XYZ file of C-alpha atoms in Angstrom:
701
model
C 142.505 78.275 87.882
C 144.560 78.607 85.353
C 148.708 78.907 84.896
C 150.720 80.935 83.964
C 151.363 80.751 79.760
C 154.379 81.761 77.172
C 152.847 83.533 74.129
C 155.837 82.463 72.156
C 155.350 85.771 69.507
C 155.650 88.372 71.426
C 157.883 86.485 74.255
C 156.022 87.488 77.242
C 154.486 85.788 80.565
C 150.775 86.342 80.519
C 148.094 85.539 83.222
C 144.132 84.207 81.858
C 141.960 85.104 84.411
C 138.818 83.522 84.614
C 135.893 83.519 82.282
C 133.310 85.651 84.543
C 130.896 85.810 81.506
C 131.230 82.015 80.271
C 130.467 81.512 83.903
C 127.392 83.295 84.298
C 125.887 82.144 80.797
C 123.227 79.459 81.781
C 123.268 78.711 78.590
C 126.409 76.479 78.637
C 126.150 73.730 81.545
C 123.242 71.649 81.683
C 121.689 71.868 85.237
C 123.578 69.081 86.918
C 127.296 70.576 85.835
C 125.435 74.110 87.418
C 124.817 72.702 90.379
C 128.934 72.260 90.777
C 129.618 75.826 90.768
C 130.098 76.737 93.653
C 128.026 80.312 94.715
C 130.690 82.051 96.437
C 133.555 83.450 95.103
C 136.346 84.676 97.362
C 135.185 88.183 97.876
C 135.151 90.259 101.203
C 134.235 93.565 102.262
C 137.473 96.455 103.215
C 137.424 99.763 103.940
C 139.701 102.144 101.849
C 139.532 105.452 102.771
C 135.004 106.390 103.762
C 134.317 103.988 101.405
C 132.929 100.087 102.223
C 134.723 97.877 98.750
C 134.304 94.421 98.242
C 137.448 93.032 97.259
C 137.987 89.994 94.613
C 140.885 87.140 95.140
C 141.966 85.550 92.199
C 144.560 84.123 92.144
C 144.695 83.703 88.197
C 145.905 87.220 88.306
C 149.072 88.660 88.556
C 148.900 91.976 89.345
C 146.399 93.693 91.548
C 144.356 96.033 90.430
C 141.614 99.405 91.015
C 139.463 101.059 89.121
C 139.779 104.197 87.889
C 135.980 105.410 88.459
C 137.066 104.499 92.761
C 140.336 106.447 92.675
C 138.430 109.260 91.493
C 135.824 109.431 94.731
C 137.742 108.488 96.917
C 140.461 110.877 96.727
C 137.889 113.335 96.774
C 139.106 114.755 100.129
C 142.059 116.546 99.401
C 143.473 115.234 103.308
C 142.719 111.703 102.192
C 144.112 111.736 98.505
C 145.580 108.452 97.077
C 149.685 108.313 96.321
C 150.246 107.558 92.930
C 152.644 106.931 90.232
C 152.687 106.988 86.842
C 153.367 103.283 84.358
C 153.850 102.421 80.749
C 153.944 100.040 78.400
C 151.173 98.060 79.944
C 147.727 97.242 78.214
C 144.994 95.177 79.211
C 142.821 92.717 76.811
C 139.398 91.172 76.748
C 138.709 87.535 76.329
C 137.798 88.405 72.909
C 141.606 90.088 72.297
C 139.824 93.267 72.032
C 142.475 96.051 73.651
C 141.381 98.437 76.315
C 142.842 102.062 76.749
C 146.588 101.533 78.537
C 147.025 101.663 81.780
C 148.517 104.770 82.675
C 148.798 104.988 86.928
C 149.265 102.558 89.962
C 148.129 103.831 93.382
C 149.742 102.842 97.061
C 145.943 101.327 98.427
C 145.319 101.366 102.010
C 143.083 97.484 102.365
C 141.140 97.889 106.114
C 139.535 95.163 107.052
C 138.779 95.513 110.698
C 141.486 96.046 112.883
C 143.976 95.318 110.472
C 145.788 97.025 107.801
C 146.971 96.042 104.290
C 148.981 98.514 102.488
C 149.849 97.295 98.826
C 150.002 98.864 94.946
C 147.246 99.012 92.587
C 147.355 99.443 89.080
C 144.800 101.714 88.088
C 141.898 100.354 85.597
C 140.006 102.638 83.193
C 136.649 101.540 82.646
C 135.932 99.221 84.876
C 132.581 98.141 87.725
C 134.617 96.124 89.737
C 136.212 97.478 92.679
C 139.434 96.107 93.099
C 141.179 92.674 92.310
C 143.678 91.244 94.321
C 146.400 88.849 92.096
C 148.218 86.875 93.292
C 151.216 89.541 93.877
C 148.984 90.544 96.643
C 149.071 87.033 98.269
C 152.184 86.124 97.794
C 152.783 89.762 99.725
C 150.596 88.528 102.445
C 150.758 84.947 101.886
C 146.579 84.726 102.209
C 145.739 81.500 102.023
C 142.041 80.332 100.613
C 140.142 77.966 102.312
C 137.341 76.810 99.973
C 136.186 74.183 102.396
C 134.857 76.841 104.753
C 134.643 79.630 102.878
C 136.984 82.259 104.535
C 140.577 84.264 103.770
C 143.366 83.907 105.213
C 145.794 86.192 105.677
C 148.782 86.351 108.235
C 148.901 89.587 110.181
C 151.836 89.628 113.001
C 151.122 86.421 115.630
C 147.634 85.470 114.445
C 145.724 84.997 110.979
C 142.782 87.061 110.076
C 140.039 84.844 109.129
C 137.951 86.478 106.673
C 135.008 84.854 105.374
C 134.028 85.208 101.351
C 130.626 87.336 100.389
C 127.890 85.580 98.141
C 128.947 86.114 94.489
C 125.690 88.632 93.935
C 126.709 90.892 96.608
C 126.952 94.008 95.237
C 130.326 95.703 94.374
C 130.461 98.620 96.806
C 128.170 99.530 99.360
C 128.734 103.396 101.044
C 129.750 104.272 105.125
C 128.622 107.321 104.596
C 125.776 109.539 103.299
C 127.245 111.879 101.362
C 128.667 109.212 98.940
C 127.705 108.426 95.822
C 127.172 104.522 93.883
C 130.094 103.891 90.964
C 128.400 104.198 88.036
C 129.080 100.418 86.205
C 130.883 100.418 82.641
C 131.382 96.958 80.414
C 133.339 94.505 82.032
C 136.234 93.082 81.287
C 137.915 90.613 84.042
C 139.834 89.017 81.254
C 144.063 90.437 81.630
C 146.929 89.771 80.408
C 149.194 91.965 81.301
C 152.005 92.543 78.872
C 155.459 94.200 78.904
C 154.834 95.904 82.088
C 157.687 97.238 84.155
C 155.789 96.492 87.433
C 158.719 94.111 88.733
C 155.643 91.999 90.587
C 156.863 89.094 87.961
C 159.664 87.162 87.964
C 163.128 87.801 85.778
C 161.215 87.883 82.482
C 163.050 85.577 79.659
C 164.950 87.647 77.896
C 167.623 87.769 80.729
C 166.793 84.161 81.258
C 168.206 83.039 77.941
C 170.952 85.358 77.618
C 172.129 84.004 80.436
C 171.910 80.697 79.545
C 173.127 82.227 76.056
C 176.666 83.255 77.736
C 176.889 79.570 80.006
C 176.589 77.547 76.369
C 179.860 77.198 75.302
C 181.183 76.034 79.479
C 178.644 72.758 77.857
C 181.080 71.666 75.540
C 182.862 69.321 77.599
C 180.003 68.483 79.712
C 178.058 65.537 79.442
C 175.071 65.255 76.472
C 172.340 67.177 77.229
C 173.687 68.893 80.241
C 172.897 72.083 78.517
C 169.433 71.079 78.603
C 168.912 69.592 82.365
C 170.648 73.179 83.975
C 168.031 75.231 81.607
C 165.473 73.112 82.449
C 166.507 73.965 86.890
C 166.864 77.915 86.663
C 163.471 77.662 84.428
C 161.718 75.704 87.622
C 162.919 78.518 89.930
C 161.821 81.014 87.659
C 160.248 83.435 89.635
C 162.246 83.178 92.260
C 164.438 85.307 89.628
C 163.605 89.326 90.239
C 165.218 92.392 91.377
C 162.467 93.157 93.571
C 163.441 91.936 97.336
C 161.050 89.006 98.453
C 159.553 88.398 101.608
C 160.896 85.498 103.457
C 158.755 83.965 105.629
C 158.215 83.481 108.641
C 161.133 85.581 109.028
C 161.097 89.019 111.247
C 163.574 91.698 112.929
C 163.290 93.272 116.259
C 164.973 95.996 117.460
C 165.928 96.054 121.262
C 166.321 99.561 122.613
C 168.012 100.778 125.710
C 165.572 102.508 127.938
C 168.265 105.181 127.178
C 167.791 105.760 123.569
C 166.440 109.226 123.701
C 164.828 111.221 120.168
C 166.814 112.372 116.847
C 165.289 114.966 115.237
C 167.712 116.129 112.364
C 167.788 115.048 108.532
C 170.338 115.902 105.952
C 169.622 118.018 103.114
C 169.087 115.882 99.988
C 171.610 117.519 97.363
C 170.498 118.952 93.633
C 171.826 117.085 91.693
C 170.548 113.519 93.646
C 167.429 115.014 94.457
C 164.952 114.237 91.697
C 166.843 110.633 91.336
C 165.623 110.154 95.599
C 161.998 111.481 94.965
C 161.734 108.918 92.085
C 163.464 106.259 94.258
C 161.439 106.929 97.791
C 157.709 107.258 95.272
C 159.639 103.280 94.154
C 159.953 101.886 97.238
C 156.677 103.227 98.349
C 154.980 101.369 95.750
C 157.199 97.914 96.638
C 155.787 98.306 100.008
C 159.524 98.697 101.546
C 158.168 102.501 103.320
C 155.417 103.451 104.377
C 154.161 107.331 105.773
C 154.933 107.789 109.184
C 153.640 109.712 112.378
C 156.827 108.604 113.938
C 158.432 111.764 116.410
C 161.691 109.977 115.677
C 164.164 111.625 113.335
C 166.679 109.823 111.257
C 169.120 110.982 108.955
C 169.412 109.470 105.224
C 172.008 108.693 103.468
C 171.841 108.043 99.394
C 174.733 106.253 98.262
C 175.636 105.933 94.710
C 175.554 102.436 93.599
C 177.814 100.987 90.125
C 175.540 101.835 87.858
C 174.134 104.576 88.482
C 170.968 104.008 90.855
C 171.362 105.219 94.251
C 170.853 103.683 96.878
C 168.927 104.390 100.472
C 170.302 103.780 103.678
C 169.687 105.072 107.261
C 172.213 107.159 109.115
C 172.319 104.358 111.807
C 174.433 104.941 113.579
C 172.821 107.238 116.628
C 170.006 104.755 117.369
C 172.674 101.493 117.089
C 174.477 103.354 120.029
C 170.754 102.399 122.036
C 170.289 98.909 120.566
C 171.001 95.832 121.839
C 173.559 94.318 119.749
C 172.785 90.318 118.750
C 175.245 88.694 118.811
C 175.126 86.248 115.289
C 178.203 87.027 114.294
C 179.855 85.732 110.286
C 181.988 82.906 110.143
C 186.401 83.688 110.100
C 186.657 84.256 106.797
C 190.028 82.231 107.108
C 188.066 78.983 108.048
C 185.823 79.729 105.025
C 188.500 79.515 102.986
C 189.435 75.913 103.799
C 186.890 74.255 102.088
C 187.071 74.075 99.171
C 189.459 70.934 98.234
C 188.429 69.199 95.214
C 186.022 72.089 94.085
C 185.265 72.019 90.368
C 182.390 74.056 89.605
C 180.998 76.675 91.858
C 177.993 79.057 92.020
C 177.726 82.766 94.133
C 174.125 83.953 94.010
C 172.960 87.439 94.996
C 170.206 88.155 97.125
C 168.268 91.395 96.059
C 168.836 93.658 98.459
C 169.217 91.360 100.560
C 168.602 93.227 104.332
C 164.957 94.129 102.531
C 163.733 90.712 102.212
C 163.723 91.140 106.093
C 159.938 92.632 107.285
C 160.362 94.831 110.656
C 157.797 94.459 113.134
C 155.453 96.796 113.234
C 156.582 98.225 117.062
C 159.518 98.999 115.688
C 158.721 100.582 112.406
C 158.921 104.517 114.076
C 162.347 103.998 115.450
C 163.438 104.164 112.068
C 161.651 106.698 110.536
C 163.397 109.784 108.513
C 162.073 113.151 106.966
C 162.307 113.734 103.193
C 161.234 116.959 100.968
C 158.649 117.782 105.029
C 157.156 113.496 104.014
C 157.585 111.692 107.109
C 158.070 108.338 106.398
C 159.420 105.426 107.518
C 161.028 101.619 106.526
C 158.789 98.258 106.933
C 161.621 95.821 106.410
C 165.125 95.775 107.702
C 167.011 98.761 106.677
C 170.956 99.395 106.107
C 172.616 101.290 108.235
C 172.201 99.510 111.414
C 174.424 97.966 114.104
C 171.974 94.569 114.072
C 171.136 94.398 110.269
C 173.665 92.200 109.942
C 173.245 89.456 112.730
C 169.854 89.777 112.013
C 169.926 88.286 108.797
C 172.878 85.955 109.066
C 170.913 84.411 111.315
C 167.657 84.558 109.730
C 169.994 83.268 106.327
C 171.343 80.339 108.885
C 167.761 79.066 109.715
C 166.574 78.887 105.789
C 169.675 76.797 104.808
C 169.865 74.760 107.554
C 173.613 73.480 108.917
C 172.721 70.265 106.409
C 173.389 72.423 103.839
C 176.717 73.569 105.000
C 178.925 71.187 103.145
C 178.513 72.937 100.120
C 176.597 75.860 100.634
C 179.141 78.578 102.530
C 177.569 81.455 103.107
C 178.727 85.530 104.247
C 176.578 87.816 105.482
C 174.149 87.743 102.327
C 176.941 86.255 100.134
C 176.023 82.643 99.414
C 178.522 80.200 97.605
C 177.477 76.649 95.999
C 180.501 74.784 95.432
C 180.850 70.851 94.278
C 183.485 68.569 92.726
C 181.017 67.534 89.813
C 178.355 68.481 87.318
C 176.439 66.285 87.948
C 176.490 67.389 92.074
C 176.434 70.771 91.530
C 172.302 70.828 90.084
C 171.700 68.757 93.069
C 173.037 71.073 95.086
C 171.808 74.330 93.238
C 167.817 73.172 92.805
C 167.964 71.975 97.097
C 169.343 76.187 97.657
C 167.015 77.531 95.010
C 163.840 75.613 96.167
C 164.845 76.047 100.361
C 164.741 79.627 99.141
C 162.334 80.164 96.686
C 160.066 78.342 99.634
C 160.863 81.047 101.812
C 159.758 84.003 99.912
C 163.226 84.547 98.835
C 164.258 86.198 95.400
C 167.321 86.721 94.046
C 168.990 88.990 91.535
C 169.030 86.804 88.516
C 171.662 89.772 86.989
C 174.743 89.740 89.694
C 174.391 85.786 90.035
C 176.845 84.004 88.703
C 176.577 79.885 87.339
C 178.832 77.198 87.250
C 182.537 78.993 87.836
C 185.632 77.216 88.020
C 186.909 80.700 88.643
C 184.921 82.996 91.013
C 185.041 85.906 93.083
C 184.447 85.410 97.202
C 184.922 87.811 99.401
C 187.465 89.669 98.299
C 189.531 86.393 96.638
C 189.996 84.721 94.148
C 189.308 80.771 94.500
C 189.324 77.970 92.104
C 190.029 74.764 92.210
C 194.331 75.381 92.647
C 193.828 77.768 94.997
C 193.320 80.748 96.126
C 194.784 84.588 94.641
C 194.388 87.873 95.817
C 191.901 89.930 93.962
C 193.152 91.448 91.304
C 191.304 94.585 91.474
C 192.354 94.897 94.930
C 196.260 94.364 93.635
C 195.349 97.084 91.642
C 194.152 99.227 93.970
C 197.931 98.483 96.268
C 199.835 99.334 93.205
C 198.632 102.650 92.527
C 198.621 103.485 96.618
C 199.405 106.754 96.785
C 202.828 107.466 99.864
C 200.557 108.572 102.862
C 200.866 112.061 103.525
C 199.474 112.057 107.200
C 198.522 109.614 109.659
C 194.920 108.908 108.238
C 196.204 107.804 104.482
C 198.420 105.376 106.081
C 196.261 103.519 108.246
C 193.891 103.616 105.394
C 196.756 102.073 103.470
C 198.214 99.248 106.441
C 194.201 98.761 107.051
C 193.627 97.805 103.223
C 197.221 94.614 102.607
C 196.001 94.081 106.468
C 193.423 91.781 104.848
C 195.422 90.239 102.665
C 198.381 89.063 104.569
C 198.174 85.770 104.806
C 199.746 86.365 101.139
C 202.592 88.421 102.231
C 205.441 86.239 104.329
C 206.953 89.755 104.980
C 204.686 91.896 105.936
C 204.843 92.354 109.832
C 208.574 93.253 109.178
C 208.256 95.619 106.780
C 204.577 97.295 108.223
C 206.496 97.631 111.402
C 209.108 99.171 110.014
C 206.409 101.713 109.314
C 204.492 101.597 113.151
C 206.760 104.570 114.990
C 204.582 107.060 112.198
C 201.586 106.359 113.964
C 202.527 107.038 117.770
C 200.687 109.917 119.127
C 203.089 112.834 119.720
C 204.632 111.267 117.180
C 205.600 114.323 113.718
C 205.111 112.859 110.363
C 207.999 112.572 109.005
C 208.539 110.914 105.478
C 211.669 110.182 104.421
C 213.486 108.284 101.713
C 213.478 104.845 103.983
C 210.357 105.047 104.453
C 209.084 105.374 100.458
C 211.406 102.693 100.087
C 209.416 99.991 102.571
C 206.639 101.637 101.438
C 207.091 100.303 97.534
C 208.419 97.116 99.670
C 205.663 96.811 100.875
C 203.499 97.062 96.969
C 205.404 95.167 94.911
C 204.797 92.206 97.570
C 201.766 92.101 96.998
C 202.141 93.032 93.063
C 204.280 88.766 92.643
C 201.981 87.782 95.417
C 201.705 83.740 95.038
C 198.124 81.697 94.814
C 198.000 79.554 98.309
C 196.943 76.209 97.582
C 193.507 74.166 99.274
C 194.638 71.784 102.277
C 194.440 68.887 102.053
C 194.111 67.439 105.594
C 194.682 63.252 103.831
C 198.539 65.040 103.500
C 200.912 66.219 106.712
C 201.143 70.200 106.950
C 205.010 71.407 107.008
C 205.480 75.034 109.017
C 208.268 76.907 108.712
C 209.245 79.848 111.070
C 211.826 82.232 111.818
C 212.433 84.429 113.731
C 213.927 88.454 113.558
C 215.256 91.467 115.663
C 212.188 92.727 115.027
C 209.112 89.841 114.150
C 207.856 86.280 113.485
C 206.894 84.577 110.845
C 205.664 81.084 109.092
C 204.792 79.406 106.202
C 201.943 76.738 106.453
C 202.819 74.335 103.119
C 202.175 70.726 101.965
C 204.069 68.280 99.602
C 202.367 68.366 96.289
C 202.959 64.493 93.720
C 205.379 66.289 92.076
C 207.145 66.613 95.999
C 206.899 70.657 95.511
C 206.465 72.705 98.444
C 202.767 74.943 98.232
C 201.888 77.416 100.536
C 199.283 77.182 102.788
C 199.621 80.253 103.916
C 201.424 82.946 105.441
C 201.502 84.516 109.115
C 204.091 86.704 110.676
C 203.592 89.435 114.066
C 205.518 92.360 114.766
C 207.370 91.480 117.777
C 206.365 93.049 121.564
C 207.946 95.738 123.632
C 208.748 93.144 126.343
C 208.954 89.861 123.545
C 212.217 92.060 122.464
C 214.804 91.213 124.807
C 214.580 86.804 124.328
C 217.229 85.345 123.279
C 217.366 83.504 119.899
C 216.109 80.563 121.141
C 213.114 82.497 122.944
C 212.172 83.494 120.018
C 212.136 81.072 117.837
C 209.860 79.076 119.984
C 208.174 81.751 119.856
C 208.020 81.644 116.300
C 206.615 77.780 116.810
C 203.871 79.126 119.244
C 202.888 81.369 117.051
C 202.955 79.378 113.847
C 200.543 76.543 116.086
C 198.026 79.491 117.204
C 197.748 80.528 114.068
C 197.562 77.650 111.674
C 195.553 75.536 114.561
C 192.374 75.303 111.969
C 194.482 73.267 109.635
C 196.967 71.478 112.206
C 194.382 70.596 115.450
C 193.490 67.272 115.722
C 195.792 66.078 112.443
C 197.339 62.639 112.261
C 201.246 64.641 111.536
C 202.758 68.305 111.112
C 206.528 69.301 110.580
C 208.546 71.954 111.901
C 211.214 73.192 110.019
C 213.715 75.421 111.968
C 216.757 76.734 111.254
C 218.098 76.588 115.016
C 219.252 73.575 116.319
C 218.099 74.071 119.982
C 215.023 73.884 119.895
C 215.432 70.351 118.101
C 215.718 68.999 121.708
C 213.203 70.813 123.591
C 210.896 67.887 123.352
C 213.020 65.889 125.462
C 214.634 68.435 127.534
C 213.241 68.815 131.420
C 215.152 72.078 132.652
C 212.968 74.700 131.096
C 211.847 78.698 131.998
C 208.915 78.501 133.288
C 207.605 80.798 129.784
C 208.769 78.159 127.451
C 207.780 75.379 129.797
C 204.162 76.604 129.389
C 204.705 77.110 125.272
C 206.044 73.543 125.428
C 202.757 72.497 127.086
C 200.633 74.665 124.737
C 202.762 72.526 121.829
C 201.551 69.123 123.709
C 197.703 69.636 121.885
C 199.389 68.826 118.221
C 200.924 65.743 116.639
C 204.647 68.007 116.318
C 207.998 66.779 114.935
C 210.510 69.889 115.733
C 213.355 69.119 112.954
C 216.299 70.873 112.013
C 216.693 72.384 109.104
C 220.251 75.129 107.844
C 219.045 78.195 107.279
C 219.890 78.385 103.910
C 217.411 75.219 103.106
C 214.780 77.145 104.702
C 214.468 79.779 102.698
C 211.348 80.105 102.154
C 210.744 82.311 106.581
C 214.593 82.573 106.723
C 213.502 86.048 103.657
C 212.263 87.641 106.740
C 215.680 88.812 107.790
C 216.450 90.047 104.121
C 215.930 93.768 103.718
C 214.689 93.980 99.692
C 212.258 92.578 97.322
C 213.992 92.185 94.889
C 216.257 89.945 96.811
C 213.469 88.440 98.463
C 211.981 87.444 94.812
C 215.163 86.400 93.565
C 215.998 83.665 95.777
C 212.495 82.380 96.315
C 212.506 81.746 92.806
C 216.110 79.611 93.289
C 214.057 77.165 95.441
C 210.876 75.890 96.844
C 208.167 78.390 95.567
C 209.792 77.822 91.980
C 206.162 75.777 91.592
C 204.257 78.679 92.889
C 202.261 80.845 90.080
C 202.030 85.265 91.059
C 198.847 85.938 90.405
């Protein structure tokens, strides 16, 4: 078997096939050599419509083919017409370099063996006497293996393995099942194929895109060790097959939909806007050709949603709201974002990988496909892969991705649904980590979109945050959205604004105090009244996020310092540590408004509530840590740990605090500025006071 070779002149990936003419020329071989040529080839009979056709498994050919003559024969019946799509920029070269007519079409062929179906896309070859050639794209998709010792073809199919015996090499290439079908006329056979500039994404990312990625990264290698660029370049090329804009097929993975007995039929669909109609039809044909969807006889129909992407293309998603109500949820869930953001202390190199159409890399069990059927322009279709739009899609994907990567990669791999981040302390370590991850993904059949992956970054966007070795900051694009957010004119718009800033509340000490002053507008039966007071609060909130600080990575070898404070309406806390210059560095802010039953608490009660709240919010940092210092400006709290006469509620709080290694220190209000600004009324005064005290070392975004 030949291996892929690179044509340096044309920069195209070509694949050599077996040279059948030479094998058939007996004058080239001695009698002893002839005895070693196998008398069987990996060929089997399958049924296409009413034809029984000979199929050759050829692992030396990257693409699969069907002859044009055979396609005409099997398409004579209008009821069984084979779907075809146009292709361009493709040619076939013979062994002597002669070029055939261009390939113009591809066809979706439903190969059947016994009771098993293997639908696949084949290129249509003019003037070929060989009915079908199934190349490595077919073998990869169906995980085909060839056992030359037993002379069988093995194809996994659901919970069993189909074993198909080889046919002898001198068997006829096609015979009829119906008496009305005639033999195909033989033409000149040219089996030695080179695919030139194929637009069909059956091959990995082309060298041009890979070279551009390496070219863009080259300046960053100037400071690295000698040969670092070459080492990284060789690593990417080693795993080149994994980079593709076509979704892979995860081996050993299969999605099941566990439906409740209450499931009922859905029979509705949304009309496709005229402006998107042609693109939707083209996307449907592409997805059929890629095996992502298939024709369906399902009695169920779900609405289809067309989502516009930033690059101008569209994504087809299932509107699975009705179906999701009847699916028993999978309890697998992504980890807490704040927990993930604690992993990056001392990190220098980061790489993010974008899995190509992530969910669509997981096959959907055959029995569950009818439930995800949909109708487009009168055609009934169904997904063969896990679609976007179901309540369990994320959980199923998380479970399968975690099974592939395994817990042993957790120290340097961070995943959140389909986001994969690889982090390392040194360049050499990063190459090793990247090689491990790419090897695992490649082994399981995954594909990665090269154009949306980012390599060897010292600053990277992850889960709406900017991560650097210095710390974590807000994504500037999100700051711009907050800055440009118009004053809300109704409850829904206010809820949208509060939802946006709530995600970033850890960057804002006064979050709860200020947003709490807008909560009265959210009450039921409360008339909407937006005055200058609400406008001022709204603008103060935006100003605080615009001037947000960089949150530093925690150092678990150093003590933590927590500043707390309580006002008449809210409590707040700051988790900090001292750096090598003895400057306090913020790790996280926390705050919330007081609940109605907490408003009557005494000053001491509210201060102790703030301490208890801060320990709960920062538990992942301080639980089991050797020392945490609580700084408060209420002197009475400093002796509470030794006081035996306490209220039952305060006693419960004190017992809860015994889980931590706490040291409560009194600090005058004038010195406890970061937390005490909670009681201040203007963002200008807040920023001025903060800049004069302990936040002088913080860097704004």
